[in-house]
Amino acid sequence: MQKQVTAAIAGLGSRGKDVYAPMSRLFPEKLKITAVADPDPSRAMQMREEYRIEEGQVLWKRGGDAGAARLADVMIIATQDRQHVRQAVRAMERGYDILLEKPVSPELDECGRCQKAEELKRKVVVCHVLRYTPFYQTVKSLLDAGRIGEVVSVMAVENV
């Protein structure tokens, strides 16, 4: 039997609260949300109630930092793009493996800081959740089959 993984979520916007956290309801034997962090106290407290998170496991401060102590097996980082790398490195230093929302960073030179994972023997998985949606799979199969001609340019904008 596979061990249930506990997760702390930093950032309770649409991805953290509405996409990743509900996975623990779909697969309760595989995932349990044990801690959350968000700069908005009301959002953090709502998650505490919804997911029955212990009081000391709910944090809020600027940037959704997940505190000093390790609160779970893994950390899901779904904060603002410019916070991702700093928070990922801090979480890895605390012993977390990371599920990192895309982009790693809007600054190319900052992305290399996540190589700290090798030194710390931590895992970092960057989420590209739309890659496997039916829409993009259909586009990919049309491209592979050559059914829409030669592609010169692709513009994909997700207005969130």
mmCIF file with all atom_site columns, N, CA, C and O in Angstrom, residues 5-11 15-17 19-24 31 33 72-79 83-85 87-89 91-92 95-104 114 117 122-129 132:
data_model
loop_
_atom_site.group_PDB
_atom_site.id
_atom_site.type_symbol
_atom_site.label_atom_id
_atom_site.label_alt_id
_atom_site.label_comp_id
_atom_site.label_asym_id
_atom_site.label_entity_id
_atom_site.label_seq_id
_atom_site.pdbx_PDB_ins_code
_atom_site.Cartn_x
_atom_site.Cartn_y
_atom_site.Cartn_z
_atom_site.occupancy
_atom_site.B_iso_or_equiv
_atom_site.pdbx_formal_charge
_atom_site.auth_seq_id
_atom_site.auth_comp_id
_atom_site.auth_asym_id
_atom_site.auth_atom_id
_atom_site.pdbx_PDB_model_num
ATOM 1   N N  . VAL A 1 5   ? 0.470  11.006 1.273   1.00 0.00 ? 5   VAL A N  1
ATOM 2   C CA . VAL A 1 5   ? 1.381  12.144 1.286   1.00 0.00 ? 5   VAL A CA 1
ATOM 3   C C  . VAL A 1 5   ? 0.668  13.318 1.935   1.00 0.00 ? 5   VAL A C  1
ATOM 4   O O  . VAL A 1 5   ? -0.486 13.605 1.612   1.00 0.00 ? 5   VAL A O  1
ATOM 5   N N  . THR A 1 6   ? 1.359  13.993 2.859   1.00 0.00 ? 6   THR A N  1
ATOM 6   C CA . THR A 1 6   ? 0.798  15.206 3.441   1.00 0.00 ? 6   THR A CA 1
ATOM 7   C C  . THR A 1 6   ? 1.380  16.399 2.701   1.00 0.00 ? 6   THR A C  1
ATOM 8   O O  . THR A 1 6   ? 2.537  16.383 2.285   1.00 0.00 ? 6   THR A O  1
ATOM 9   N N  . ALA A 1 7   ? 0.542  17.436 2.527   1.00 0.00 ? 7   ALA A N  1
ATOM 10  C CA . ALA A 1 7   ? 0.970  18.608 1.763   1.00 0.00 ? 7   ALA A CA 1
ATOM 11  C C  . ALA A 1 7   ? 0.630  19.894 2.490   1.00 0.00 ? 7   ALA A C  1
ATOM 12  O O  . ALA A 1 7   ? -0.438 20.019 3.090   1.00 0.00 ? 7   ALA A O  1
ATOM 13  N N  . ALA A 1 8   ? 1.558  20.841 2.406   1.00 0.00 ? 8   ALA A N  1
ATOM 14  C CA . ALA A 1 8   ? 1.320  22.215 2.832   1.00 0.00 ? 8   ALA A CA 1
ATOM 15  C C  . ALA A 1 8   ? 1.155  23.028 1.558   1.00 0.00 ? 8   ALA A C  1
ATOM 16  O O  . ALA A 1 8   ? 1.882  22.811 0.586   1.00 0.00 ? 8   ALA A O  1
ATOM 17  N N  . ILE A 1 9   ? 0.197  23.941 1.545   1.00 0.00 ? 9   ILE A N  1
ATOM 18  C CA . ILE A 1 9   ? -0.029 24.779 0.371   1.00 0.00 ? 9   ILE A CA 1
ATOM 19  C C  . ILE A 1 9   ? 0.295  26.219 0.727   1.00 0.00 ? 9   ILE A C  1
ATOM 20  O O  . ILE A 1 9   ? -0.307 26.785 1.641   1.00 0.00 ? 9   ILE A O  1
ATOM 21  N N  . ALA A 1 10  ? 1.227  26.809 -0.006  1.00 0.00 ? 10  ALA A N  1
ATOM 22  C CA . ALA A 1 10  ? 1.537  28.235 0.125   1.00 0.00 ? 10  ALA A CA 1
ATOM 23  C C  . ALA A 1 10  ? 0.880  28.947 -1.046  1.00 0.00 ? 10  ALA A C  1
ATOM 24  O O  . ALA A 1 10  ? 1.231  28.689 -2.200  1.00 0.00 ? 10  ALA A O  1
ATOM 25  N N  . GLY A 1 11  ? -0.089 29.787 -0.741  1.00 0.00 ? 11  GLY A N  1
ATOM 26  C CA . GLY A 1 11  ? -0.809 30.516 -1.781  1.00 0.00 ? 11  GLY A CA 1
ATOM 27  C C  . GLY A 1 11  ? -2.169 29.892 -2.028  1.00 0.00 ? 11  GLY A C  1
ATOM 28  O O  . GLY A 1 11  ? -2.266 28.780 -2.529  1.00 0.00 ? 11  GLY A O  1
ATOM 29  N N  . ARG A 1 15  ? -5.347 28.469 -8.048  1.00 0.00 ? 15  ARG A N  1
ATOM 30  C CA . ARG A 1 15  ? -4.619 27.198 -8.204  1.00 0.00 ? 15  ARG A CA 1
ATOM 31  C C  . ARG A 1 15  ? -4.498 26.467 -6.862  1.00 0.00 ? 15  ARG A C  1
ATOM 32  O O  . ARG A 1 15  ? -4.799 25.287 -6.770  1.00 0.00 ? 15  ARG A O  1
ATOM 33  N N  . GLY A 1 16  ? -4.035 27.151 -5.833  1.00 0.00 ? 16  GLY A N  1
ATOM 34  C CA . GLY A 1 16  ? -3.841 26.496 -4.542  1.00 0.00 ? 16  GLY A CA 1
ATOM 35  C C  . GLY A 1 16  ? -5.135 26.017 -3.916  1.00 0.00 ? 16  GLY A C  1
ATOM 36  O O  . GLY A 1 16  ? -5.257 24.873 -3.485  1.00 0.00 ? 16  GLY A O  1
ATOM 37  N N  . LYS A 1 17  ? -6.135 26.900 -3.887  1.00 0.00 ? 17  LYS A N  1
ATOM 38  C CA . LYS A 1 17  ? -7.398 26.607 -3.203  1.00 0.00 ? 17  LYS A CA 1
ATOM 39  C C  . LYS A 1 17  ? -8.368 25.804 -4.062  1.00 0.00 ? 17  LYS A C  1
ATOM 40  O O  . LYS A 1 17  ? -9.036 24.902 -3.566  1.00 0.00 ? 17  LYS A O  1
ATOM 41  N N  . VAL A 1 19  ? -7.703 24.233 -7.250  1.00 0.00 ? 19  VAL A N  1
ATOM 42  C CA . VAL A 1 19  ? -7.199 23.155 -8.109  1.00 0.00 ? 19  VAL A CA 1
ATOM 43  C C  . VAL A 1 19  ? -6.481 22.084 -7.289  1.00 0.00 ? 19  VAL A C  1
ATOM 44  O O  . VAL A 1 19  ? -6.858 20.916 -7.311  1.00 0.00 ? 19  VAL A O  1
ATOM 45  N N  . TYR A 1 20  ? -5.444 22.470 -6.541  1.00 0.00 ? 20  TYR A N  1
ATOM 46  C CA . TYR A 1 20  ? -4.628 21.468 -5.854  1.00 0.00 ? 20  TYR A CA 1
ATOM 47  C C  . TYR A 1 20  ? -5.285 20.923 -4.589  1.00 0.00 ? 20  TYR A C  1
ATOM 48  O O  . TYR A 1 20  ? -5.322 19.710 -4.387  1.00 0.00 ? 20  TYR A O  1
ATOM 49  N N  . ALA A 1 21  ? -5.816 21.786 -3.736  1.00 0.00 ? 21  ALA A N  1
ATOM 50  C CA . ALA A 1 21  ? -6.431 21.308 -2.487  1.00 0.00 ? 21  ALA A CA 1
ATOM 51  C C  . ALA A 1 21  ? -7.554 20.294 -2.733  1.00 0.00 ? 21  ALA A C  1
ATOM 52  O O  . ALA A 1 21  ? -7.604 19.266 -2.055  1.00 0.00 ? 21  ALA A O  1
ATOM 53  N N  . PRO A 1 22  ? -8.453 20.531 -3.690  1.00 0.00 ? 22  PRO A N  1
ATOM 54  C CA . PRO A 1 22  ? -9.529 19.555 -3.919  1.00 0.00 ? 22  PRO A CA 1
ATOM 55  C C  . PRO A 1 22  ? -9.051 18.154 -4.325  1.00 0.00 ? 22  PRO A C  1
ATOM 56  O O  . PRO A 1 22  ? -9.795 17.184 -4.201  1.00 0.00 ? 22  PRO A O  1
ATOM 57  N N  . MET A 1 23  ? -7.810 18.033 -4.792  1.00 0.00 ? 23  MET A N  1
ATOM 58  C CA . MET A 1 23  ? -7.286 16.708 -5.123  1.00 0.00 ? 23  MET A CA 1
ATOM 59  C C  . MET A 1 23  ? -7.282 15.804 -3.887  1.00 0.00 ? 23  MET A C  1
ATOM 60  O O  . MET A 1 23  ? -7.428 14.590 -4.002  1.00 0.00 ? 23  MET A O  1
ATOM 61  N N  . SER A 1 24  ? -7.159 16.401 -2.712  1.00 0.00 ? 24  SER A N  1
ATOM 62  C CA . SER A 1 24  ? -7.166 15.595 -1.482  1.00 0.00 ? 24  SER A CA 1
ATOM 63  C C  . SER A 1 24  ? -8.548 15.014 -1.209  1.00 0.00 ? 24  SER A C  1
ATOM 64  O O  . SER A 1 24  ? -8.665 14.013 -0.500  1.00 0.00 ? 24  SER A O  1
ATOM 65  N N  . LEU A 1 31  ? -3.549 11.763 -0.588  1.00 0.00 ? 31  LEU A N  1
ATOM 66  C CA . LEU A 1 31  ? -3.155 13.136 -0.283  1.00 0.00 ? 31  LEU A CA 1
ATOM 67  C C  . LEU A 1 31  ? -3.983 13.716 0.849   1.00 0.00 ? 31  LEU A C  1
ATOM 68  O O  . LEU A 1 31  ? -5.204 13.577 0.861   1.00 0.00 ? 31  LEU A O  1
ATOM 69  N N  . ILE A 1 33  ? -4.170 17.498 3.025   1.00 0.00 ? 33  ILE A N  1
ATOM 70  C CA . ILE A 1 33  ? -3.691 18.860 3.235   1.00 0.00 ? 33  ILE A CA 1
ATOM 71  C C  . ILE A 1 33  ? -3.574 19.061 4.739   1.00 0.00 ? 33  ILE A C  1
ATOM 72  O O  . ILE A 1 33  ? -4.561 18.959 5.463   1.00 0.00 ? 33  ILE A O  1
ATOM 73  N N  . ALA A 1 72  ? 4.640  19.280 6.641   1.00 0.00 ? 72  ALA A N  1
ATOM 74  C CA . ALA A 1 72  ? 4.091  18.248 5.756   1.00 0.00 ? 72  ALA A CA 1
ATOM 75  C C  . ALA A 1 72  ? 5.233  17.566 5.016   1.00 0.00 ? 72  ALA A C  1
ATOM 76  O O  . ALA A 1 72  ? 6.385  17.963 5.139   1.00 0.00 ? 72  ALA A O  1
ATOM 77  N N  . ASP A 1 73  ? 4.883  16.560 4.220   1.00 0.00 ? 73  ASP A N  1
ATOM 78  C CA . ASP A 1 73  ? 5.887  15.875 3.390   1.00 0.00 ? 73  ASP A CA 1
ATOM 79  C C  . ASP A 1 73  ? 6.333  16.739 2.224   1.00 0.00 ? 73  ASP A C  1
ATOM 80  O O  . ASP A 1 73  ? 7.508  16.768 1.876   1.00 0.00 ? 73  ASP A O  1
ATOM 81  N N  . VAL A 1 74  ? 5.368  17.420 1.595   1.00 0.00 ? 74  VAL A N  1
ATOM 82  C CA . VAL A 1 74  ? 5.644  18.221 0.411   1.00 0.00 ? 74  VAL A CA 1
ATOM 83  C C  . VAL A 1 74  ? 5.052  19.612 0.563   1.00 0.00 ? 74  VAL A C  1
ATOM 84  O O  . VAL A 1 74  ? 4.131  19.815 1.362   1.00 0.00 ? 74  VAL A O  1
ATOM 85  N N  . MET A 1 75  ? 5.572  20.533 -0.231  1.00 0.00 ? 75  MET A N  1
ATOM 86  C CA . MET A 1 75  ? 5.046  21.896 -0.257  1.00 0.00 ? 75  MET A CA 1
ATOM 87  C C  . MET A 1 75  ? 4.550  22.191 -1.659  1.00 0.00 ? 75  MET A C  1
ATOM 88  O O  . MET A 1 75  ? 5.273  21.971 -2.645  1.00 0.00 ? 75  MET A O  1
ATOM 89  N N  . ILE A 1 76  ? 3.315  22.650 -1.753  1.00 0.00 ? 76  ILE A N  1
ATOM 90  C CA . ILE A 1 76  ? 2.754  23.111 -3.017  1.00 0.00 ? 76  ILE A CA 1
ATOM 91  C C  . ILE A 1 76  ? 2.886  24.631 -3.004  1.00 0.00 ? 76  ILE A C  1
ATOM 92  O O  . ILE A 1 76  ? 2.334  25.287 -2.123  1.00 0.00 ? 76  ILE A O  1
ATOM 93  N N  . ILE A 1 77  ? 3.628  25.165 -3.958  1.00 0.00 ? 77  ILE A N  1
ATOM 94  C CA . ILE A 1 77  ? 3.828  26.612 -4.010  1.00 0.00 ? 77  ILE A CA 1
ATOM 95  C C  . ILE A 1 77  ? 2.996  27.169 -5.147  1.00 0.00 ? 77  ILE A C  1
ATOM 96  O O  . ILE A 1 77  ? 3.293  26.933 -6.325  1.00 0.00 ? 77  ILE A O  1
ATOM 97  N N  . ALA A 1 78  ? 1.939  27.889 -4.767  1.00 0.00 ? 78  ALA A N  1
ATOM 98  C CA . ALA A 1 78  ? 1.000  28.463 -5.729  1.00 0.00 ? 78  ALA A CA 1
ATOM 99  C C  . ALA A 1 78  ? 0.819  29.951 -5.445  1.00 0.00 ? 78  ALA A C  1
ATOM 100 O O  . ALA A 1 78  ? -0.287 30.480 -5.524  1.00 0.00 ? 78  ALA A O  1
ATOM 101 N N  . THR A 1 79  ? 1.905  30.602 -5.085  1.00 0.00 ? 79  THR A N  1
ATOM 102 C CA . THR A 1 79  ? 1.885  32.026 -4.762  1.00 0.00 ? 79  THR A CA 1
ATOM 103 C C  . THR A 1 79  ? 2.103  32.842 -6.037  1.00 0.00 ? 79  THR A C  1
ATOM 104 O O  . THR A 1 79  ? 2.067  32.299 -7.142  1.00 0.00 ? 79  THR A O  1
ATOM 105 N N  . GLN A 1 83  ? 7.429  35.246 -6.431  1.00 0.00 ? 83  GLN A N  1
ATOM 106 C CA . GLN A 1 83  ? 7.754  34.665 -5.124  1.00 0.00 ? 83  GLN A CA 1
ATOM 107 C C  . GLN A 1 83  ? 8.190  33.212 -5.222  1.00 0.00 ? 83  GLN A C  1
ATOM 108 O O  . GLN A 1 83  ? 8.754  32.665 -4.284  1.00 0.00 ? 83  GLN A O  1
ATOM 109 N N  . HIS A 1 84  ? 7.925  32.567 -6.342  1.00 0.00 ? 84  HIS A N  1
ATOM 110 C CA . HIS A 1 84  ? 8.127  31.124 -6.480  1.00 0.00 ? 84  HIS A CA 1
ATOM 111 C C  . HIS A 1 84  ? 9.526  30.655 -6.095  1.00 0.00 ? 84  HIS A C  1
ATOM 112 O O  . HIS A 1 84  ? 9.675  29.754 -5.272  1.00 0.00 ? 84  HIS A O  1
ATOM 113 N N  . VAL A 1 85  ? 10.556 31.229 -6.695  1.00 0.00 ? 85  VAL A N  1
ATOM 114 C CA . VAL A 1 85  ? 11.913 30.720 -6.482  1.00 0.00 ? 85  VAL A CA 1
ATOM 115 C C  . VAL A 1 85  ? 12.344 30.909 -5.036  1.00 0.00 ? 85  VAL A C  1
ATOM 116 O O  . VAL A 1 85  ? 12.851 29.969 -4.411  1.00 0.00 ? 85  VAL A O  1
ATOM 117 N N  . GLN A 1 87  ? 10.591 31.175 -2.347  1.00 0.00 ? 87  GLN A N  1
ATOM 118 C CA . GLN A 1 87  ? 9.861  30.272 -1.465  1.00 0.00 ? 87  GLN A CA 1
ATOM 119 C C  . GLN A 1 87  ? 10.246 28.819 -1.700  1.00 0.00 ? 87  GLN A C  1
ATOM 120 O O  . GLN A 1 87  ? 10.327 28.043 -0.758  1.00 0.00 ? 87  GLN A O  1
ATOM 121 N N  . ALA A 1 88  ? 10.495 28.446 -2.938  1.00 0.00 ? 88  ALA A N  1
ATOM 122 C CA . ALA A 1 88  ? 10.895 27.065 -3.230  1.00 0.00 ? 88  ALA A CA 1
ATOM 123 C C  . ALA A 1 88  ? 12.231 26.742 -2.580  1.00 0.00 ? 88  ALA A C  1
ATOM 124 O O  . ALA A 1 88  ? 12.386 25.683 -1.966  1.00 0.00 ? 88  ALA A O  1
ATOM 125 N N  . VAL A 1 89  ? 13.194 27.645 -2.697  1.00 0.00 ? 89  VAL A N  1
ATOM 126 C CA . VAL A 1 89  ? 14.515 27.400 -2.104  1.00 0.00 ? 89  VAL A CA 1
ATOM 127 C C  . VAL A 1 89  ? 14.393 27.299 -0.583  1.00 0.00 ? 89  VAL A C  1
ATOM 128 O O  . VAL A 1 89  ? 14.951 26.383 0.031   1.00 0.00 ? 89  VAL A O  1
ATOM 129 N N  . ALA A 1 91  ? 11.793 26.423 1.161   1.00 0.00 ? 91  ALA A N  1
ATOM 130 C CA . ALA A 1 91  ? 11.095 25.179 1.492   1.00 0.00 ? 91  ALA A CA 1
ATOM 131 C C  . ALA A 1 91  ? 12.014 23.967 1.328   1.00 0.00 ? 91  ALA A C  1
ATOM 132 O O  . ALA A 1 91  ? 11.996 23.054 2.158   1.00 0.00 ? 91  ALA A O  1
ATOM 133 N N  . MET A 1 92  ? 12.823 23.949 0.270   1.00 0.00 ? 92  MET A N  1
ATOM 134 C CA . MET A 1 92  ? 13.767 22.843 0.084   1.00 0.00 ? 92  MET A CA 1
ATOM 135 C C  . MET A 1 92  ? 14.764 22.791 1.235   1.00 0.00 ? 92  MET A C  1
ATOM 136 O O  . MET A 1 92  ? 15.109 21.708 1.707   1.00 0.00 ? 92  MET A O  1
ATOM 137 N N  . GLY A 1 95  ? 13.502 20.909 4.036   1.00 0.00 ? 95  GLY A N  1
ATOM 138 C CA . GLY A 1 95  ? 13.284 19.482 3.838   1.00 0.00 ? 95  GLY A CA 1
ATOM 139 C C  . GLY A 1 95  ? 12.095 19.098 2.989   1.00 0.00 ? 95  GLY A C  1
ATOM 140 O O  . GLY A 1 95  ? 11.757 17.920 2.898   1.00 0.00 ? 95  GLY A O  1
ATOM 141 N N  . TYR A 1 96  ? 11.453 20.061 2.360   1.00 0.00 ? 96  TYR A N  1
ATOM 142 C CA . TYR A 1 96  ? 10.293 19.758 1.523   1.00 0.00 ? 96  TYR A CA 1
ATOM 143 C C  . TYR A 1 96  ? 10.712 19.367 0.104   1.00 0.00 ? 96  TYR A C  1
ATOM 144 O O  . TYR A 1 96  ? 11.631 19.950 -0.456  1.00 0.00 ? 96  TYR A O  1
ATOM 145 N N  . ASP A 1 97  ? 9.967  18.434 -0.481  1.00 0.00 ? 97  ASP A N  1
ATOM 146 C CA . ASP A 1 97  ? 9.936  18.274 -1.922  1.00 0.00 ? 97  ASP A CA 1
ATOM 147 C C  . ASP A 1 97  ? 8.874  19.267 -2.387  1.00 0.00 ? 97  ASP A C  1
ATOM 148 O O  . ASP A 1 97  ? 7.945  19.602 -1.636  1.00 0.00 ? 97  ASP A O  1
ATOM 149 N N  . ILE A 1 98  ? 8.977  19.740 -3.641  1.00 0.00 ? 98  ILE A N  1
ATOM 150 C CA . ILE A 1 98  ? 8.164  20.874 -4.085  1.00 0.00 ? 98  ILE A CA 1
ATOM 151 C C  . ILE A 1 98  ? 7.317  20.529 -5.305  1.00 0.00 ? 98  ILE A C  1
ATOM 152 O O  . ILE A 1 98  ? 7.804  19.932 -6.261  1.00 0.00 ? 98  ILE A O  1
ATOM 153 N N  . LEU A 1 99  ? 6.051  20.945 -5.259  1.00 0.00 ? 99  LEU A N  1
ATOM 154 C CA . LEU A 1 99  ? 5.187  21.012 -6.432  1.00 0.00 ? 99  LEU A CA 1
ATOM 155 C C  . LEU A 1 99  ? 5.072  22.508 -6.709  1.00 0.00 ? 99  LEU A C  1
ATOM 156 O O  . LEU A 1 99  ? 4.492  23.246 -5.909  1.00 0.00 ? 99  LEU A O  1
ATOM 157 N N  . LEU A 1 100 ? 5.681  22.976 -7.787  1.00 0.00 ? 100 LEU A N  1
ATOM 158 C CA . LEU A 1 100 ? 5.830  24.407 -8.060  1.00 0.00 ? 100 LEU A CA 1
ATOM 159 C C  . LEU A 1 100 ? 4.937  24.829 -9.208  1.00 0.00 ? 100 LEU A C  1
ATOM 160 O O  . LEU A 1 100 ? 5.044  24.301 -10.316 1.00 0.00 ? 100 LEU A O  1
ATOM 161 N N  . GLU A 1 101 ? 4.067  25.776 -8.934  1.00 0.00 ? 101 GLU A N  1
ATOM 162 C CA . GLU A 1 101 ? 3.203  26.315 -9.980  1.00 0.00 ? 101 GLU A CA 1
ATOM 163 C C  . GLU A 1 101 ? 4.070  27.049 -11.010 1.00 0.00 ? 101 GLU A C  1
ATOM 164 O O  . GLU A 1 101 ? 5.102  27.626 -10.665 1.00 0.00 ? 101 GLU A O  1
ATOM 165 N N  . LYS A 1 102 ? 3.662  26.996 -12.257 1.00 0.00 ? 102 LYS A N  1
ATOM 166 C CA . LYS A 1 102 ? 4.387  27.695 -13.306 1.00 0.00 ? 102 LYS A CA 1
ATOM 167 C C  . LYS A 1 102 ? 4.059  29.173 -13.274 1.00 0.00 ? 102 LYS A C  1
ATOM 168 O O  . LYS A 1 102 ? 3.007  29.531 -12.762 1.00 0.00 ? 102 LYS A O  1
ATOM 169 N N  . PRO A 1 103 ? 4.894  30.019 -13.781 1.00 0.00 ? 103 PRO A N  1
ATOM 170 C CA . PRO A 1 103 ? 6.255  29.758 -14.212 1.00 0.00 ? 103 PRO A CA 1
ATOM 171 C C  . PRO A 1 103 ? 7.170  29.621 -13.000 1.00 0.00 ? 103 PRO A C  1
ATOM 172 O O  . PRO A 1 103 ? 6.846  30.098 -11.909 1.00 0.00 ? 103 PRO A O  1
ATOM 173 N N  . VAL A 1 104 ? 8.321  28.995 -13.199 1.00 0.00 ? 104 VAL A N  1
ATOM 174 C CA . VAL A 1 104 ? 9.293  28.932 -12.111 1.00 0.00 ? 104 VAL A CA 1
ATOM 175 C C  . VAL A 1 104 ? 9.587  30.359 -11.679 1.00 0.00 ? 104 VAL A C  1
ATOM 176 O O  . VAL A 1 104 ? 9.573  30.679 -10.494 1.00 0.00 ? 104 VAL A O  1
ATOM 177 N N  . CYS A 1 114 ? 16.771 27.124 -8.530  1.00 0.00 ? 114 CYS A N  1
ATOM 178 C CA . CYS A 1 114 ? 16.077 25.887 -8.158  1.00 0.00 ? 114 CYS A CA 1
ATOM 179 C C  . CYS A 1 114 ? 16.979 24.670 -8.304  1.00 0.00 ? 114 CYS A C  1
ATOM 180 O O  . CYS A 1 114 ? 16.622 23.574 -7.868  1.00 0.00 ? 114 CYS A O  1
ATOM 181 N N  . ALA A 1 117 ? 18.015 22.116 -5.523  1.00 0.00 ? 117 ALA A N  1
ATOM 182 C CA . ALA A 1 117 ? 17.362 20.837 -5.255  1.00 0.00 ? 117 ALA A CA 1
ATOM 183 C C  . ALA A 1 117 ? 18.353 19.679 -5.352  1.00 0.00 ? 117 ALA A C  1
ATOM 184 O O  . ALA A 1 117 ? 18.285 18.740 -4.556  1.00 0.00 ? 117 ALA A O  1
ATOM 185 N N  . ARG A 1 122 ? 16.444 17.158 -3.037  1.00 0.00 ? 122 ARG A N  1
ATOM 186 C CA . ARG A 1 122 ? 15.005 17.407 -3.006  1.00 0.00 ? 122 ARG A CA 1
ATOM 187 C C  . ARG A 1 122 ? 14.458 17.280 -4.419  1.00 0.00 ? 122 ARG A C  1
ATOM 188 O O  . ARG A 1 122 ? 15.194 17.438 -5.409  1.00 0.00 ? 122 ARG A O  1
ATOM 189 N N  . LYS A 1 123 ? 13.184 17.034 -4.532  1.00 0.00 ? 123 LYS A N  1
ATOM 190 C CA . LYS A 1 123 ? 12.514 16.949 -5.831  1.00 0.00 ? 123 LYS A CA 1
ATOM 191 C C  . LYS A 1 123 ? 11.719 18.231 -6.053  1.00 0.00 ? 123 LYS A C  1
ATOM 192 O O  . LYS A 1 123 ? 11.076 18.724 -5.138  1.00 0.00 ? 123 LYS A O  1
ATOM 193 N N  . VAL A 1 124 ? 11.754 18.730 -7.298  1.00 0.00 ? 124 VAL A N  1
ATOM 194 C CA . VAL A 1 124 ? 10.944 19.879 -7.690  1.00 0.00 ? 124 VAL A CA 1
ATOM 195 C C  . VAL A 1 124 ? 10.200 19.498 -8.961  1.00 0.00 ? 124 VAL A C  1
ATOM 196 O O  . VAL A 1 124 ? 10.816 19.127 -9.959  1.00 0.00 ? 124 VAL A O  1
ATOM 197 N N  . VAL A 1 125 ? 8.889  19.555 -8.911  1.00 0.00 ? 125 VAL A N  1
ATOM 198 C CA . VAL A 1 125 ? 8.057  19.267 -10.073 1.00 0.00 ? 125 VAL A CA 1
ATOM 199 C C  . VAL A 1 125 ? 7.341  20.566 -10.429 1.00 0.00 ? 125 VAL A C  1
ATOM 200 O O  . VAL A 1 125 ? 6.664  21.153 -9.587  1.00 0.00 ? 125 VAL A O  1
ATOM 201 N N  . VAL A 1 126 ? 7.503  21.019 -11.673 1.00 0.00 ? 126 VAL A N  1
ATOM 202 C CA . VAL A 1 126 ? 6.842  22.235 -12.129 1.00 0.00 ? 126 VAL A CA 1
ATOM 203 C C  . VAL A 1 126 ? 5.551  21.834 -12.824 1.00 0.00 ? 126 VAL A C  1
ATOM 204 O O  . VAL A 1 126 ? 5.550  20.984 -13.721 1.00 0.00 ? 126 VAL A O  1
ATOM 205 N N  . CYS A 1 127 ? 4.460  22.436 -12.412 1.00 0.00 ? 127 CYS A N  1
ATOM 206 C CA . CYS A 1 127 ? 3.140  22.087 -12.948 1.00 0.00 ? 127 CYS A CA 1
ATOM 207 C C  . CYS A 1 127 ? 2.888  22.755 -14.291 1.00 0.00 ? 127 CYS A C  1
ATOM 208 O O  . CYS A 1 127 ? 2.974  23.971 -14.406 1.00 0.00 ? 127 CYS A O  1
ATOM 209 N N  . HIS A 1 128 ? 2.605  21.946 -15.252 1.00 0.00 ? 128 HIS A N  1
ATOM 210 C CA . HIS A 1 128 ? 2.143  22.413 -16.555 1.00 0.00 ? 128 HIS A CA 1
ATOM 211 C C  . HIS A 1 128 ? 0.807  21.713 -16.786 1.00 0.00 ? 128 HIS A C  1
ATOM 212 O O  . HIS A 1 128 ? 0.676  20.859 -17.658 1.00 0.00 ? 128 HIS A O  1
ATOM 213 N N  . VAL A 1 129 ? -0.166 22.085 -15.968 1.00 0.00 ? 129 VAL A N  1
ATOM 214 C CA . VAL A 1 129 ? -1.424 21.343 -15.912 1.00 0.00 ? 129 VAL A CA 1
ATOM 215 C C  . VAL A 1 129 ? -2.220 21.370 -17.207 1.00 0.00 ? 129 VAL A C  1
ATOM 216 O O  . VAL A 1 129 ? -2.983 20.446 -17.482 1.00 0.00 ? 129 VAL A O  1
ATOM 217 N N  . TYR A 1 132 ? -2.047 18.505 -20.502 1.00 0.00 ? 132 TYR A N  1
ATOM 218 C CA . TYR A 1 132 ? -2.793 17.261 -20.658 1.00 0.00 ? 132 TYR A CA 1
ATOM 219 C C  . TYR A 1 132 ? -4.303 17.473 -20.798 1.00 0.00 ? 132 TYR A C  1
ATOM 220 O O  . TYR A 1 132 ? -5.061 16.519 -20.742 1.00 0.00 ? 132 TYR A O  1
#
